[in-house]
mmCIF file of C-alpha atoms in Angstrom:
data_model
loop_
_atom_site.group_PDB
_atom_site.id
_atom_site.type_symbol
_atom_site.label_atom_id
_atom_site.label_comp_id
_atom_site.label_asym_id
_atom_site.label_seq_id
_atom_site.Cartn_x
_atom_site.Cartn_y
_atom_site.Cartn_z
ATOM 1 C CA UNK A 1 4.866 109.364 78.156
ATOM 2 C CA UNK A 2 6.149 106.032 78.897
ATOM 3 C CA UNK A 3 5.921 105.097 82.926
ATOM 4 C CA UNK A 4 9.649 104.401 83.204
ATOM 5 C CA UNK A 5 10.151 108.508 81.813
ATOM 6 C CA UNK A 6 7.583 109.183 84.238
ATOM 7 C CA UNK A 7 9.508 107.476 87.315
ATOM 8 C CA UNK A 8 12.502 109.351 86.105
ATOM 9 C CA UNK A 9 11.154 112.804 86.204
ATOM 10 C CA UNK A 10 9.330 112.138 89.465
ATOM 11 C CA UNK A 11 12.616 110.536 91.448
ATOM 12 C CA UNK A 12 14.870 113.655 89.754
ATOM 13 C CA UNK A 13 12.349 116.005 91.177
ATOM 14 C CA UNK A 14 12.455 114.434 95.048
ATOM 15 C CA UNK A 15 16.647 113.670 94.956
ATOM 16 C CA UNK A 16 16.569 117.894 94.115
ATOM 17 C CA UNK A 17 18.595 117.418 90.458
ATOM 18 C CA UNK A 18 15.438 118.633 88.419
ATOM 19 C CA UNK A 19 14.726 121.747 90.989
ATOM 20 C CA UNK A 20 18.622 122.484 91.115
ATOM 21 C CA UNK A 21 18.513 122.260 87.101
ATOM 22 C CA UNK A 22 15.622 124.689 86.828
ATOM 23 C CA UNK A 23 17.213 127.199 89.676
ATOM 24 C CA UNK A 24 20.634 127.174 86.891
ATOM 25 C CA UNK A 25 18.422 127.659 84.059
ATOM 26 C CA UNK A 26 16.385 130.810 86.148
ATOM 27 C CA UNK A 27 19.920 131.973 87.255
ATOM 28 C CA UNK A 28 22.378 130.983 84.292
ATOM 29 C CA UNK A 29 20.624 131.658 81.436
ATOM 30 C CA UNK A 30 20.417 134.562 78.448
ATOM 31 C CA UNK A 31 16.509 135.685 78.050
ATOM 32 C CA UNK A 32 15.131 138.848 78.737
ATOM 33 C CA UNK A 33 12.234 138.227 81.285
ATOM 34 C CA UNK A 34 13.946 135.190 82.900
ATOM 35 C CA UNK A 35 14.505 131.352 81.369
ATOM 36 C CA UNK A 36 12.316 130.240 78.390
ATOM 37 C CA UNK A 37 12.490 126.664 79.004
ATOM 38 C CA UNK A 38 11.208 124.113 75.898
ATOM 39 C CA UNK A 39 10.042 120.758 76.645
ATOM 40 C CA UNK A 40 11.877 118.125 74.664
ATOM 41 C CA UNK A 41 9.578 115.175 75.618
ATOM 42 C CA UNK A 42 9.821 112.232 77.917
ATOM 43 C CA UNK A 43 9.847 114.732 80.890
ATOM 44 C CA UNK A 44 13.013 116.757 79.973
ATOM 45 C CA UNK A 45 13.262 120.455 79.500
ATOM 46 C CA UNK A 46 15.677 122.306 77.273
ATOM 47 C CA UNK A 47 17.174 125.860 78.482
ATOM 48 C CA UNK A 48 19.038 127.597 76.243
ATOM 49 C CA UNK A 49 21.598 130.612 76.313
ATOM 50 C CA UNK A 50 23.828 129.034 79.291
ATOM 51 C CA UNK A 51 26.135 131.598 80.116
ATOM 52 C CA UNK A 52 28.669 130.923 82.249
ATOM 53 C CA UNK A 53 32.238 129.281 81.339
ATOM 54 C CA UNK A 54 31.685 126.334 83.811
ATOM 55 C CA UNK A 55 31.009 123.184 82.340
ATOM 56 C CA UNK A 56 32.760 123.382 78.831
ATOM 57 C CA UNK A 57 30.543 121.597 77.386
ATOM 58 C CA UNK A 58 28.106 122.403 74.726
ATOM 59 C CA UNK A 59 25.145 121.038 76.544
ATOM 60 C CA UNK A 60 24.967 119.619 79.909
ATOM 61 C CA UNK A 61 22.246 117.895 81.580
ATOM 62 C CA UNK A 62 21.095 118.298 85.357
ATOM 63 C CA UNK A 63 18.121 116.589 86.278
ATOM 64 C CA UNK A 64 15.489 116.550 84.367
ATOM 65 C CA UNK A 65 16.830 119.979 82.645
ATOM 66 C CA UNK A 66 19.046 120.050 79.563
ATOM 67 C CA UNK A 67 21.058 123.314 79.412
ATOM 68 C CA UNK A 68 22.602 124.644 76.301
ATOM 69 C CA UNK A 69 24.923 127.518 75.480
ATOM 70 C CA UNK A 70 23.194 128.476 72.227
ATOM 71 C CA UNK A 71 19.713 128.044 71.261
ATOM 72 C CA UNK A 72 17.793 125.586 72.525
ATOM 73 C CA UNK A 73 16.316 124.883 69.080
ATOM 74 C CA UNK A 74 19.830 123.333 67.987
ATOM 75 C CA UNK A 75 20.048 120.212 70.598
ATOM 76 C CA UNK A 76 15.864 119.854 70.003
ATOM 77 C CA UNK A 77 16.676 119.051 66.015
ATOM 78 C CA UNK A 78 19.606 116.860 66.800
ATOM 79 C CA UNK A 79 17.855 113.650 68.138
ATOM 80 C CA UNK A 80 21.337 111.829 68.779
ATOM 81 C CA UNK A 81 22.074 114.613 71.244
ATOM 82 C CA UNK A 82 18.830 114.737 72.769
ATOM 83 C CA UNK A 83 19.093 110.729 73.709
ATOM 84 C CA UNK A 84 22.268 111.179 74.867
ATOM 85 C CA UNK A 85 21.270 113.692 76.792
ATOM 86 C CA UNK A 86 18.163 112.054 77.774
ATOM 87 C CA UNK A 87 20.277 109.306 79.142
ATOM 88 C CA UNK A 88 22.714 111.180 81.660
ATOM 89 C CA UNK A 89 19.151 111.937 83.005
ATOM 90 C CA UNK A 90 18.385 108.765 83.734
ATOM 91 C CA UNK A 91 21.785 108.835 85.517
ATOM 92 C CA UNK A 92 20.826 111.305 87.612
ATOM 93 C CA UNK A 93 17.751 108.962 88.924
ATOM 94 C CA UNK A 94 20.362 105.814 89.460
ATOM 95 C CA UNK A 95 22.797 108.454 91.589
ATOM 96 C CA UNK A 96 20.558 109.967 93.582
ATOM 97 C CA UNK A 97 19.924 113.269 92.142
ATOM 98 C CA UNK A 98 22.788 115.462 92.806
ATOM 99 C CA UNK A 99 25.127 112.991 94.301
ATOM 100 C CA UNK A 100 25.716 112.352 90.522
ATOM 101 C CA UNK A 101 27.863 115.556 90.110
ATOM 102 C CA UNK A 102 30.789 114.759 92.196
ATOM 103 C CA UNK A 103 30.829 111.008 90.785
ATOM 104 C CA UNK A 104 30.904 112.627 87.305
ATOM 105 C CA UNK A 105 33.539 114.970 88.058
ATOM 106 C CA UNK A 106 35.742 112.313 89.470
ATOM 107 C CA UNK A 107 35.159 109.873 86.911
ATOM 108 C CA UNK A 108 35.627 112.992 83.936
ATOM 109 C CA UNK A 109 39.188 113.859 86.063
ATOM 110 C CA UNK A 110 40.362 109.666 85.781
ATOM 111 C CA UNK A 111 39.846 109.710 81.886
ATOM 112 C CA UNK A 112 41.788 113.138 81.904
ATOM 113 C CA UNK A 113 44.454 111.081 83.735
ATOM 114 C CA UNK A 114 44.047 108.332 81.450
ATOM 115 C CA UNK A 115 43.793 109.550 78.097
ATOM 116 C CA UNK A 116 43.506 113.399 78.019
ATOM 117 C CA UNK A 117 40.416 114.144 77.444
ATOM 118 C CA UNK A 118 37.322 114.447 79.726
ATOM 119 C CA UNK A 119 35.284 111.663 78.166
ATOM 120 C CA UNK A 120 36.839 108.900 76.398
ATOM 121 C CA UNK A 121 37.315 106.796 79.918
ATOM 122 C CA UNK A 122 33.772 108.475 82.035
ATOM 123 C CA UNK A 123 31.846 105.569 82.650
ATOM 124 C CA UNK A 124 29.259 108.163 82.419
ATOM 125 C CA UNK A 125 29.379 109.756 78.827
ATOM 126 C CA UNK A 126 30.310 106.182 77.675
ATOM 127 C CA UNK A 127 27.159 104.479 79.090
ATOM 128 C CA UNK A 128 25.152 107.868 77.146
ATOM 129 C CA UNK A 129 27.065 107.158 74.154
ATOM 130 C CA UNK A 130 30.252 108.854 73.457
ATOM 131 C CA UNK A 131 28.726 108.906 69.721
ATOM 132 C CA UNK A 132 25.661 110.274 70.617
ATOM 133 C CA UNK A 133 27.287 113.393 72.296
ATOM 134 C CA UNK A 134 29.822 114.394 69.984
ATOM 135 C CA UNK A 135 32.860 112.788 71.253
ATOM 136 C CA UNK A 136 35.618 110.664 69.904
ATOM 137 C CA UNK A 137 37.016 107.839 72.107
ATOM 138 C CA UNK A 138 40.053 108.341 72.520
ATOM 139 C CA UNK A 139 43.159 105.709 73.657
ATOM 140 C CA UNK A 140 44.856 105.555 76.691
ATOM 141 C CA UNK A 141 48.046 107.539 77.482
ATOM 142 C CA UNK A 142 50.826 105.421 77.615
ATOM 143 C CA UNK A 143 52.431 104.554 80.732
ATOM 144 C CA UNK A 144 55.177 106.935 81.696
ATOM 145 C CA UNK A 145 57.585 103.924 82.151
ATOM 146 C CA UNK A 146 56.574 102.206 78.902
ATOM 147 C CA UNK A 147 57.494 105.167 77.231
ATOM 148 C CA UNK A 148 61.043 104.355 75.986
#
């Protein structure tokens, strides 16, 4: 593993994101016998059979843990995904671990503001690579005053 993975994994563990990812994947997820968690590489672990309705998404990351509504075999084949995945992980480093959440969900409510959809205008899925995680940029609204 390369050293900079290795930072990552150890600064997501001490700002709590990695430990608050593996508590979601103990308490969140569908397996009989409790989580089955897959390593993906680089220091990230895949979870899958998220259950609950909150986030939407298909995968979300949170620390060093990469939860997934269906099976975690799915996002581990797709390696666009994974990076992208791999790289709101990082995030989570830069932000200080958990501090990263309300950020994102500010930054996810602007570019619902500013163009309907939760990603298009995140500085956060853009720096992953909307590409990489399955979305479509989308343009701005217009302005309700330049509408006529």
């Amino acid at each position: 593993m390369k050293p900079a993975y290795r930072v990552r994994m150890a600064v997501n563990t001490v700002n709590l994101s990695t430990p608050l990812g593996l508590l979601l994947a103990v308490a969140a997820t569908r397996r009989s016998g409790g989580p089955r968690l897959r390593g993906a590489g680089d220091g990230l672990l895949v979870a899958g059979g998220y259950r609950p309705p909150v986030p939407v998404a298909s995968a979300f990351t949170v620390g060093n843990v990469i939860l997934v509504r269906g099976d975690a075999s799915e996002l581990l084949s797709s390696a666009r995904l994974l990076r992208h995945e791999a790289r709101h992980s990082t995030q989570y480093a830069w932000c200080l671990g958990i501090v990263m959440i309300p950020l994102y969900l500010a930054c996810a409510g602007a570019s619902m503001a500013l163009c309907g959809d939760w990603a298009s205008f995140n500085p956060f899925e853009r720096l992953a690579g909307l590409a990489d995680g399955g979305y479509r940029r989308r343009p701005l609204r217009p302005l309700p005053w330049r509408r006529r």
